[in-house]
Coordinates of C-alpha atoms in Angstrom, one line a residue:
M1 CA 114.1 99.8 65.4
L2 CA 111.6 100.2 62.6
E3 CA 110.6 96.5 63.0
L4 CA 110.1 97.0 66.7
I5 CA 108.0 100.1 66.1
E6 CA 105.8 98.2 63.6
T7 CA 105.5 95.3 66.1
G8 CA 104.6 97.8 68.8
F9 CA 101.7 99.3 66.8
L10 CA 100.4 95.9 65.8
S11 CA 100.3 94.8 69.4
I12 CA 97.9 97.6 70.4
L13 CA 95.7 97.6 67.2
N14 CA 93.0 95.5 68.7
I15 CA 89.6 96.5 70.1
E16 CA 90.5 95.6 73.7
T17 CA 93.7 97.7 73.9
I18 CA 92.2 100.6 72.0
V19 CA 89.2 100.7 74.3
I20 CA 91.5 100.5 77.4
V21 CA 93.5 103.5 76.2
F22 CA 90.4 105.4 75.4
I23 CA 89.0 104.8 78.9
G24 CA 92.3 105.7 80.5
V25 CA 92.5 109.0 78.7
A26 CA 88.8 109.8 79.6
L27 CA 89.3 109.0 83.3
G28 CA 92.6 111.0 83.3
L29 CA 90.8 114.1 81.9
V30 CA 88.1 113.8 84.6
F31 CA 90.8 113.5 87.3
G32 CA 92.8 116.4 85.9
A33 CA 89.7 118.6 85.6
I34 CA 88.7 118.3 89.2
P35 CA 90.9 120.4 91.4
G36 CA 92.9 118.2 93.8
L37 CA 92.5 115.0 91.8
T38 CA 95.7 114.5 89.7
A39 CA 97.3 112.0 87.4
V40 CA 99.1 110.6 90.5
M41 CA 95.8 109.8 92.2
A42 CA 94.3 108.4 89.0
I43 CA 97.2 106.0 88.5
A44 CA 97.4 105.1 92.2
I45 CA 93.7 104.1 92.2
C46 CA 93.9 102.2 88.9
L47 CA 97.3 100.5 89.4
P48 CA 95.8 97.4 91.2
I49 CA 93.3 97.0 88.3
T50 CA 96.1 96.4 85.9
F51 CA 97.4 93.3 87.8
G52 CA 95.2 90.9 85.9
M53 CA 95.9 92.5 82.5
T54 CA 98.6 91.7 80.0
P55 CA 101.6 94.0 80.3
I56 CA 100.7 96.0 77.2
N57 CA 97.1 96.5 78.2
G58 CA 97.9 97.3 81.8
L59 CA 100.6 99.8 81.0
S60 CA 98.5 101.3 78.1
L61 CA 95.8 102.1 80.7
L62 CA 98.4 103.8 83.0
M63 CA 99.8 105.8 80.1
G64 CA 96.3 106.9 79.0
L65 CA 95.7 108.1 82.6
Y66 CA 99.0 110.0 82.6
I67 CA 98.3 111.9 79.4
G68 CA 94.7 112.6 80.3
G69 CA 95.5 113.7 83.8
V70 CA 98.1 116.3 82.7
S71 CA 95.9 117.6 79.8
G72 CA 92.7 117.8 81.8
G73 CA 94.2 120.3 84.2
F74 CA 93.8 123.2 81.8
I75 CA 90.0 122.9 81.8
P76 CA 89.4 124.5 85.2
S77 CA 92.4 126.8 84.6
V78 CA 90.8 128.4 81.7
L79 CA 87.2 128.4 82.9
L80 CA 87.5 129.0 86.7
N81 CA 91.1 130.3 87.2
I82 CA 91.8 127.2 89.2
P83 CA 94.8 125.0 88.1
G84 CA 93.5 121.4 87.9
T85 CA 97.0 120.1 88.4
P86 CA 100.3 121.7 89.5
A87 CA 101.4 121.4 85.8
S88 CA 98.7 123.8 84.7
I89 CA 99.5 126.7 87.0
A90 CA 100.7 129.1 84.3
S91 CA 97.6 128.2 82.1
T92 CA 95.5 130.3 84.4
F93 CA 97.5 133.5 83.7
D94 CA 96.1 134.1 80.2
G95 CA 93.6 131.3 79.8
Y96 CA 91.2 132.7 82.4
P97 CA 91.4 136.3 81.0
M98 CA 90.6 134.9 77.6
A99 CA 87.6 133.2 78.9
Q100 CA 86.4 136.3 80.7
K101 CA 86.6 138.1 77.3
G102 CA 84.4 135.5 75.7
E103 CA 87.4 133.7 74.1
A104 CA 87.3 130.4 76.0
G105 CA 86.7 128.6 72.7
R106 CA 89.9 130.0 71.2
A107 CA 91.8 129.2 74.4
F108 CA 90.5 125.6 74.1
A109 CA 91.4 125.4 70.4
L110 CA 94.9 126.6 71.0
T111 CA 95.4 124.3 73.9
I112 CA 94.1 121.2 72.0
V113 CA 96.2 121.8 68.9
F114 CA 99.5 122.7 70.6
S115 CA 99.1 120.2 73.4
F116 CA 98.7 117.5 70.8
L117 CA 101.7 118.7 68.7
A118 CA 103.9 119.1 71.8
G119 CA 103.0 115.7 73.1
L120 CA 103.6 114.2 69.7
L121 CA 107.0 115.8 69.4
S122 CA 108.1 114.8 72.9
L123 CA 107.0 111.2 72.3
L124 CA 109.1 111.1 69.1
V125 CA 112.0 112.3 71.2
L126 CA 111.3 109.6 73.7
I127 CA 111.2 106.9 71.0
F128 CA 114.2 107.9 69.0
I129 CA 116.8 109.7 71.2
S130 CA 115.9 108.9 74.8
P131 CA 119.1 106.9 75.5
V132 CA 121.3 109.8 74.5
L133 CA 119.3 112.4 76.4
A134 CA 119.1 110.2 79.5
S135 CA 122.9 109.6 79.5
V136 CA 123.4 113.4 79.5
A137 CA 120.9 114.0 82.3
I138 CA 122.4 111.3 84.5
Q139 CA 125.8 113.0 84.4
L140 CA 124.6 116.2 86.0
S141 CA 125.6 116.4 89.6
P142 CA 123.8 118.3 92.5
F143 CA 126.0 121.3 91.6
E144 CA 124.3 121.6 88.2
Y145 CA 120.8 121.0 89.6
F146 CA 121.3 123.6 92.3
A147 CA 122.4 126.2 89.7
I148 CA 119.5 125.4 87.4
T149 CA 117.1 125.8 90.3
V150 CA 118.6 129.1 91.2
F151 CA 118.2 130.3 87.6
A152 CA 114.5 129.1 87.7
L153 CA 114.0 131.1 90.9
T154 CA 115.1 134.3 89.3
M155 CA 111.9 134.1 87.3
I156 CA 110.2 135.4 90.3
T157 CA 111.3 138.8 89.1
S158 CA 109.5 138.3 85.8
L159 CA 106.3 137.3 87.6
S160 CA 106.3 140.5 89.7
D161 CA 104.7 143.0 87.3
G162 CA 104.1 145.6 90.1
S163 CA 106.8 145.9 92.8
M164 CA 109.8 143.7 92.5
L165 CA 110.2 143.9 96.3
K166 CA 106.7 142.5 96.8
G167 CA 107.5 139.7 94.4
L168 CA 110.6 138.8 96.3
I169 CA 108.8 138.9 99.6
A170 CA 106.1 136.6 98.2
G171 CA 108.8 134.2 96.8
M172 CA 110.5 134.1 100.2
L173 CA 107.2 133.2 101.8
G174 CA 106.8 130.3 99.4
I175 CA 110.3 129.0 100.2
S176 CA 109.6 129.4 104.0
L177 CA 106.4 127.4 103.7
A178 CA 108.4 124.6 101.9
T179 CA 110.8 124.4 104.9
V180 CA 108.1 123.2 107.3
G181 CA 108.3 119.6 108.2
F182 CA 111.1 117.0 108.0
A183 CA 114.2 118.3 106.3
P184 CA 115.6 116.6 103.2
I185 CA 118.5 114.2 103.6
D186 CA 118.5 113.9 107.5
S187 CA 114.7 114.2 108.1
Y188 CA 115.2 116.7 111.0
P189 CA 111.9 118.2 112.0
R190 CA 111.6 122.0 111.4
F191 CA 109.0 124.5 112.4
T192 CA 106.6 121.8 113.5
F193 CA 105.9 123.5 116.9
G194 CA 105.2 120.0 118.4
L195 CA 102.3 119.4 116.0
P196 CA 102.4 116.0 114.3
E197 CA 100.4 117.3 111.4
L198 CA 103.2 119.6 110.4
E199 CA 105.9 116.9 110.4
A200 CA 105.1 116.0 106.8
G201 CA 105.0 119.6 105.8
F202 CA 102.5 121.3 103.5
N203 CA 101.3 119.2 100.5
V204 CA 101.6 121.1 97.2
L205 CA 98.0 120.5 96.1
P206 CA 96.2 122.1 99.1
V207 CA 98.5 125.0 98.9
L208 CA 97.9 125.5 95.2
I209 CA 94.2 125.0 95.3
G210 CA 94.0 127.4 98.3
L211 CA 96.1 130.1 96.7
F212 CA 94.2 130.0 93.4
A213 CA 90.7 128.5 93.9
I214 CA 89.8 129.8 97.4
T215 CA 91.4 133.2 96.8
E216 CA 89.4 133.6 93.6
I217 CA 86.2 132.5 95.4
L218 CA 86.8 135.0 98.2
K219 CA 87.6 137.8 95.7
T220 CA 84.4 137.0 93.7
S221 CA 82.3 136.7 96.8
S222 CA 83.4 140.1 98.1
D223 CA 82.3 141.8 94.9
R224 CA 78.5 141.8 94.6
K225 CA 78.7 142.9 91.0
Q226 CA 80.7 139.8 90.1
I227 CA 78.2 137.6 91.8
E228 CA 75.3 139.1 90.0
T229 CA 77.1 139.2 86.6
K230 CA 75.3 137.1 84.0
S231 CA 77.0 134.2 82.3
I232 CA 79.7 134.9 79.8
Q233 CA 78.7 134.2 76.2
T234 CA 81.4 132.5 74.2
A235 CA 81.6 130.5 71.0
Y236 CA 82.4 126.8 71.2
R237 CA 81.8 125.5 67.7
L238 CA 85.1 125.4 65.7
K239 CA 83.5 127.1 62.7
D240 CA 82.3 130.0 64.9
L241 CA 85.8 130.7 66.4
G242 CA 87.1 132.5 63.4
L243 CA 90.4 130.6 63.5
S244 CA 92.7 130.2 60.5
F245 CA 95.9 128.4 59.7
S246 CA 97.8 131.6 60.0
Y247 CA 96.4 132.2 63.5
F248 CA 98.1 129.0 64.7
F249 CA 101.2 129.4 62.5
K250 CA 102.1 132.7 64.3
Q251 CA 102.8 130.6 67.4
K252 CA 105.2 128.2 65.7
W253 CA 108.4 129.5 67.4
N254 CA 106.7 129.9 70.7
W255 CA 105.4 126.3 70.5
L256 CA 108.7 124.9 69.5
R257 CA 110.6 126.7 72.2
S258 CA 108.1 125.8 74.9
T259 CA 108.1 122.2 73.7
A260 CA 111.9 122.0 73.9
I261 CA 111.8 123.5 77.5
G262 CA 109.2 120.9 78.5
V263 CA 111.2 118.0 77.2
I264 CA 114.5 119.2 78.8
V265 CA 112.9 120.1 82.1
G266 CA 110.9 116.8 82.1
I267 CA 114.1 114.8 81.6
L268 CA 115.7 116.5 84.7
P269 CA 114.6 114.4 87.7
G270 CA 112.8 116.4 90.4
L271 CA 111.5 119.3 88.3
G272 CA 108.6 118.0 86.2
G273 CA 105.7 119.6 84.5
S274 CA 104.9 122.3 87.1
A275 CA 108.4 123.8 86.7
A276 CA 108.3 123.4 82.9
N277 CA 104.9 125.1 82.8
I278 CA 106.2 128.2 84.7
I279 CA 109.6 128.4 83.0
S280 CA 108.2 128.3 79.5
Y281 CA 105.6 130.9 80.3
V282 CA 108.1 133.3 81.7
T283 CA 110.4 132.7 78.7
A284 CA 107.6 133.4 76.3
K285 CA 106.8 136.6 78.2
N286 CA 110.5 137.7 78.2
Q287 CA 110.9 137.0 74.5
S288 CA 107.7 138.7 73.5
K289 CA 107.7 142.2 71.9
H290 CA 104.7 143.1 74.0
P291 CA 105.3 141.5 77.5
E292 CA 102.8 143.9 79.0
T293 CA 99.9 141.9 77.3
F294 CA 100.7 138.7 79.2
G295 CA 98.3 138.1 82.0
K296 CA 95.6 139.9 80.2
G297 CA 94.5 137.2 77.7
N298 CA 97.5 136.8 75.4
P299 CA 97.2 133.6 73.4
A300 CA 101.0 133.1 73.4
G301 CA 100.8 132.6 77.2
V302 CA 98.3 129.7 76.8
V303 CA 100.4 128.1 74.0
A304 CA 103.6 128.3 76.0
A305 CA 102.0 126.9 79.2
E306 CA 100.2 124.0 77.6
S307 CA 102.9 123.0 75.1
S308 CA 105.5 122.7 77.9
N309 CA 103.5 120.6 80.4
N310 CA 102.5 118.1 77.7
A311 CA 106.0 117.9 76.3
A312 CA 107.2 117.2 79.8
I313 CA 105.4 113.9 79.7
G314 CA 107.7 112.4 77.1
G315 CA 110.7 114.1 78.8
A316 CA 109.9 112.5 82.2
L317 CA 109.6 109.1 80.6
V318 CA 113.1 109.3 79.1
P319 CA 115.1 108.8 82.4
L320 CA 112.5 106.4 83.7
L321 CA 112.7 103.9 80.8
S322 CA 116.3 104.4 79.9
I323 CA 118.1 104.4 83.3
G324 CA 115.3 103.6 85.7
I325 CA 115.1 106.9 87.5
P326 CA 111.6 108.4 88.1
G327 CA 111.5 112.2 87.9
D328 CA 108.3 112.9 89.8
G329 CA 105.4 111.3 91.6
V330 CA 103.7 110.0 88.4
T331 CA 106.8 108.3 87.0
A332 CA 107.5 106.8 90.5
L333 CA 104.1 105.1 90.3
L334 CA 104.8 104.0 86.8
V335 CA 107.9 102.2 88.1
G336 CA 105.6 100.2 90.3
G337 CA 103.4 99.5 87.2
L338 CA 106.3 98.3 85.2
M339 CA 107.7 96.1 88.0
L340 CA 104.2 94.7 88.6
H341 CA 104.3 93.2 85.1
G342 CA 107.8 91.9 85.5
L343 CA 109.6 94.8 83.7
N344 CA 112.6 96.3 85.4
P345 CA 113.3 99.9 84.2
G346 CA 116.8 100.5 83.1
P347 CA 119.3 100.1 80.3
L348 CA 118.4 96.4 79.7
L349 CA 114.7 97.1 79.5
F350 CA 114.7 97.6 75.7
E351 CA 117.0 94.6 75.1
Q352 CA 114.9 92.2 77.2
N353 CA 111.4 93.6 76.5
G354 CA 111.7 95.6 73.3
E355 CA 108.3 94.5 71.8
V356 CA 106.5 95.5 75.0
M357 CA 108.3 98.9 75.3
Y358 CA 107.4 99.8 71.7
G359 CA 103.9 98.7 72.3
I360 CA 103.8 101.2 75.2
F361 CA 105.2 103.9 72.9
A362 CA 102.4 103.2 70.4
A363 CA 99.9 103.4 73.2
L364 CA 101.2 106.8 74.2
L365 CA 100.8 108.1 70.6
L366 CA 97.3 106.7 70.5
A367 CA 96.5 108.2 73.9
N368 CA 97.8 111.6 72.7
A369 CA 95.4 111.4 69.7
F370 CA 92.4 110.4 72.0
M371 CA 93.2 113.3 74.3
A372 CA 92.8 115.8 71.4
L373 CA 89.6 114.0 70.1
L374 CA 88.0 113.9 73.6
L375 CA 88.8 117.6 74.2
I376 CA 87.3 118.6 70.8
I377 CA 84.1 116.6 71.5
G378 CA 83.8 117.8 75.0
M379 CA 84.7 121.5 74.4
R380 CA 81.1 122.6 74.0
F381 CA 80.1 121.0 77.3
F382 CA 83.1 122.2 79.2
I383 CA 82.6 125.8 78.1
R384 CA 79.0 125.8 79.3
V385 CA 80.4 126.0 82.9
L386 CA 80.6 129.8 82.1
H387 CA 76.8 129.9 81.8
V388 CA 76.3 128.6 85.3
P389 CA 75.3 131.5 87.7
R390 CA 78.1 132.4 90.1
H391 CA 76.0 131.9 93.2
V392 CA 75.4 128.3 92.2
L393 CA 78.9 127.6 90.8
L394 CA 81.0 128.9 93.7
P395 CA 79.6 126.6 96.5
I396 CA 80.1 123.6 94.2
I397 CA 83.7 124.6 93.6
V398 CA 84.3 125.0 97.3
V399 CA 83.0 121.5 98.0
L400 CA 85.2 120.0 95.2
C401 CA 88.2 121.8 96.4
V402 CA 87.8 120.6 100.0
I403 CA 87.2 117.0 98.8
G404 CA 90.3 117.2 96.6
A405 CA 92.4 118.6 99.4
F406 CA 91.2 116.0 101.9
G407 CA 91.7 113.2 99.4
V408 CA 95.4 113.8 98.9
N409 CA 96.3 112.2 102.2
N410 CA 92.9 111.7 103.8
R411 CA 93.7 114.3 106.4
L412 CA 91.4 117.1 107.7
F413 CA 94.6 119.1 108.2
D414 CA 95.0 119.5 104.4
A415 CA 91.5 121.0 104.2
L416 CA 92.5 123.5 106.9
V417 CA 95.7 124.3 104.9
L418 CA 93.5 124.9 101.9
V419 CA 91.5 127.5 103.7
L420 CA 94.5 129.1 105.3
C421 CA 96.3 129.5 102.0
G422 CA 93.1 130.9 100.5
V423 CA 93.0 133.6 103.1
I424 CA 96.7 134.4 102.6
G425 CA 96.1 134.6 98.9
Y426 CA 93.1 136.9 99.4
I427 CA 95.1 139.2 101.7
F428 CA 98.0 139.3 99.2
A429 CA 95.6 140.2 96.4
K430 CA 94.1 143.1 98.5
L431 CA 97.7 144.3 99.2
K432 CA 98.6 143.9 95.5
F433 CA 101.2 141.3 96.2
P434 CA 101.7 138.7 93.4
V435 CA 100.6 135.2 94.4
M436 CA 102.6 133.4 91.7
P437 CA 106.0 133.9 93.3
I438 CA 104.7 132.1 96.4
V439 CA 103.9 129.1 94.3
L440 CA 107.3 129.2 92.5
G441 CA 109.2 129.4 95.8
F442 CA 107.1 126.6 97.3
I443 CA 107.7 124.2 94.4
L444 CA 111.4 125.0 93.7
G445 CA 112.5 125.6 97.3
P446 CA 112.8 121.9 98.3
I447 CA 114.6 121.2 95.0
L448 CA 117.1 124.0 95.8
E449 CA 117.7 122.9 99.4
T450 CA 118.0 119.2 98.5
N451 CA 120.6 119.7 95.8
L452 CA 122.5 122.3 98.0
R453 CA 122.8 119.8 100.8
R454 CA 123.7 116.9 98.4
G455 CA 126.4 119.1 96.8
L456 CA 127.9 120.1 100.2
M457 CA 127.9 116.4 101.2
H458 CA 129.6 115.5 97.9
S459 CA 132.3 118.3 98.3
N460 CA 132.7 117.9 102.1
G461 CA 131.3 121.3 102.8
D462 CA 133.2 123.1 100.1
F463 CA 131.2 125.7 98.1
L464 CA 133.8 126.0 95.4
P465 CA 132.5 123.2 93.1
F466 CA 129.2 125.1 92.8
V467 CA 131.0 127.8 90.8
T468 CA 133.8 125.8 89.2
S469 CA 131.5 123.3 87.4
P470 CA 131.2 124.8 83.9
I471 CA 127.4 124.1 83.6
A472 CA 126.7 125.3 87.1
A473 CA 128.7 128.4 86.6
A474 CA 126.9 129.2 83.3
F475 CA 123.5 128.9 84.9
L476 CA 124.6 131.0 87.9
L477 CA 125.8 133.7 85.5
L478 CA 122.5 133.5 83.7
A479 CA 120.7 133.8 87.0
A480 CA 122.7 136.9 88.0
G481 CA 122.2 138.5 84.6
S482 CA 118.4 137.8 84.8
F483 CA 118.3 139.4 88.2
L484 CA 120.2 142.5 87.3
M485 CA 118.1 142.9 84.1
A486 CA 115.0 142.7 86.2
I487 CA 116.4 145.4 88.6
Y488 CA 117.2 147.6 85.6
K489 CA 113.7 147.2 84.1
N490 CA 112.1 147.8 87.5
R491 CA 114.0 151.1 88.0
K492 CA 113.2 152.2 84.4
R493 CA 109.5 151.5 85.0
S494 CA 109.6 153.3 88.3
A495 CA 111.3 156.3 86.7
T496 CA 108.7 156.4 83.9
V497 CA 105.8 156.3 86.4

C-alpha cells in the first residue's frame, strides 16, 4: 500500500495536475458560495470537459470541485444567514450570529482550521480502512436505515427551543412537503392536483433557499432599523483575531465527535452531508454544558457543523469506490466520471487501477490543502460583504437566489417555490415557529418512507423485523429515549417559566 501511495503522489506532482486541482477547488468555492449553485451543478457542468483529459487529471478536477463546492457553502451561511449548499444548513445557526457580533473573522478561522482537519482525517479513513467500513455499511438492511432515520427525526425536538409542539408541527409540514410528487418505489403521483409541475415534487434547493434566504430578506426588509443599520465592523486579519492555540484546542472533542459523525453518516447511502451537518450540530448542543448558548453565536456550533460536512466527503467516497454504490447526487455524478475514463467502481477497482485510485486520493489531499489556502487568502474579501449597505445587498441576493433556483432544473416553477417557501418561513418566524424542523422533515422524510416501503416489501408486509433487528431496535430505543427526554425537558422548562 505504501508503494501505491507513493506512486499516487508522484502521479499528481506535476504543474498541470496541480493547476487543475487548484482551478477545481476555486470553481467549487464559487459554486458553493452562490445560493442554489452546488457541487452537483459544478461537477455536472465540468464533467464533459474531463473527457479529453487523462484519468488522473480529469478525476482530480472533479474531486477539487467536490471539496470546494461543499466547503464554499459556509461563506453565505456565516455572512448572510443563507446556506450556500444543503450541507451547510446548520452553519447558519451560530455562524451568522457570530458575524452579527463582529466575529465573522473568528467564524471563518474556526471553519478553515476544523474543515481542513476533518477533511484530512476523513480522507485518511478513506485511504486506509474504506473496504472494512464499506463492508459493514452494505450489510445494513432497510430496517436499520429506517430506524436510523427515525432517530435522526427525533432531533426535531432539540431544534425546538420554544414550544415543542410548534417544532413537531413544523417537522410534519416538512415531511408533508416531501410527499408531493411521484412516490418512491412505485412512482404513484401524490398531491399533484393535476399539475405537471408537481409530479417531480419540490426540489430541495428552492425550498432551502426560500426558507432561509427569502425569509431573512423579508424579515430584514420589514424592519426599517435593520435596513438603515451601518455595516458591521469585523476583523479579518489573522493577527487581529486574538486567536490562540488554546482557543482551538478547546474544541478538540467536539471536532473529533463531529468528524466521526460526518464519516459514518457519509458512508450510509442516502443521508449525505446535509444530514451529517444537522446531526452533529444537535449532538454538540445536547452534549454541551450550556446548550442555551447555541444559536446565539457559540463557536462550538460552527465547529460541529463544518467539521461534519467536510468529513462526510471522505465517508461518501467509501461505498462509491469500494462497492460502487453512490450515496448522494455528487457521488452519482462521480460514478459517471469514473466510467467516462474506463474505471468501474467496485471491489476490483483497486486491483485493476490501483495507481490511478491512489493518484485520486493524493489529489483529494491536495485539494483539501488548497481549500484551506484559498479560504485564508479570500477571507478578507469575503468578510467585506458585511460592509455593503443592506439596501444594495438585498436586491442582489434576491436575484442570485432566483437564478440559483431556476438553474436547478431550468423551471420557472422552482422560482415560484422559492418565493412560496420564503413567505411560509416569514409567517412561521412571525408566529415564532422554528423553521429548521421543516428542513429536517423535508430532507429525512423521503429517506424514511423509502426504507419503510423497502422493508415492508422485504418482509412481505410484516412490521416485526423493524424491531427484531438488533441494530434497528437499538436505534428505535434511542429515538424513544431522546423523545421522552425532550418531553421531560420541555415540561421542566415550562414549569420554570
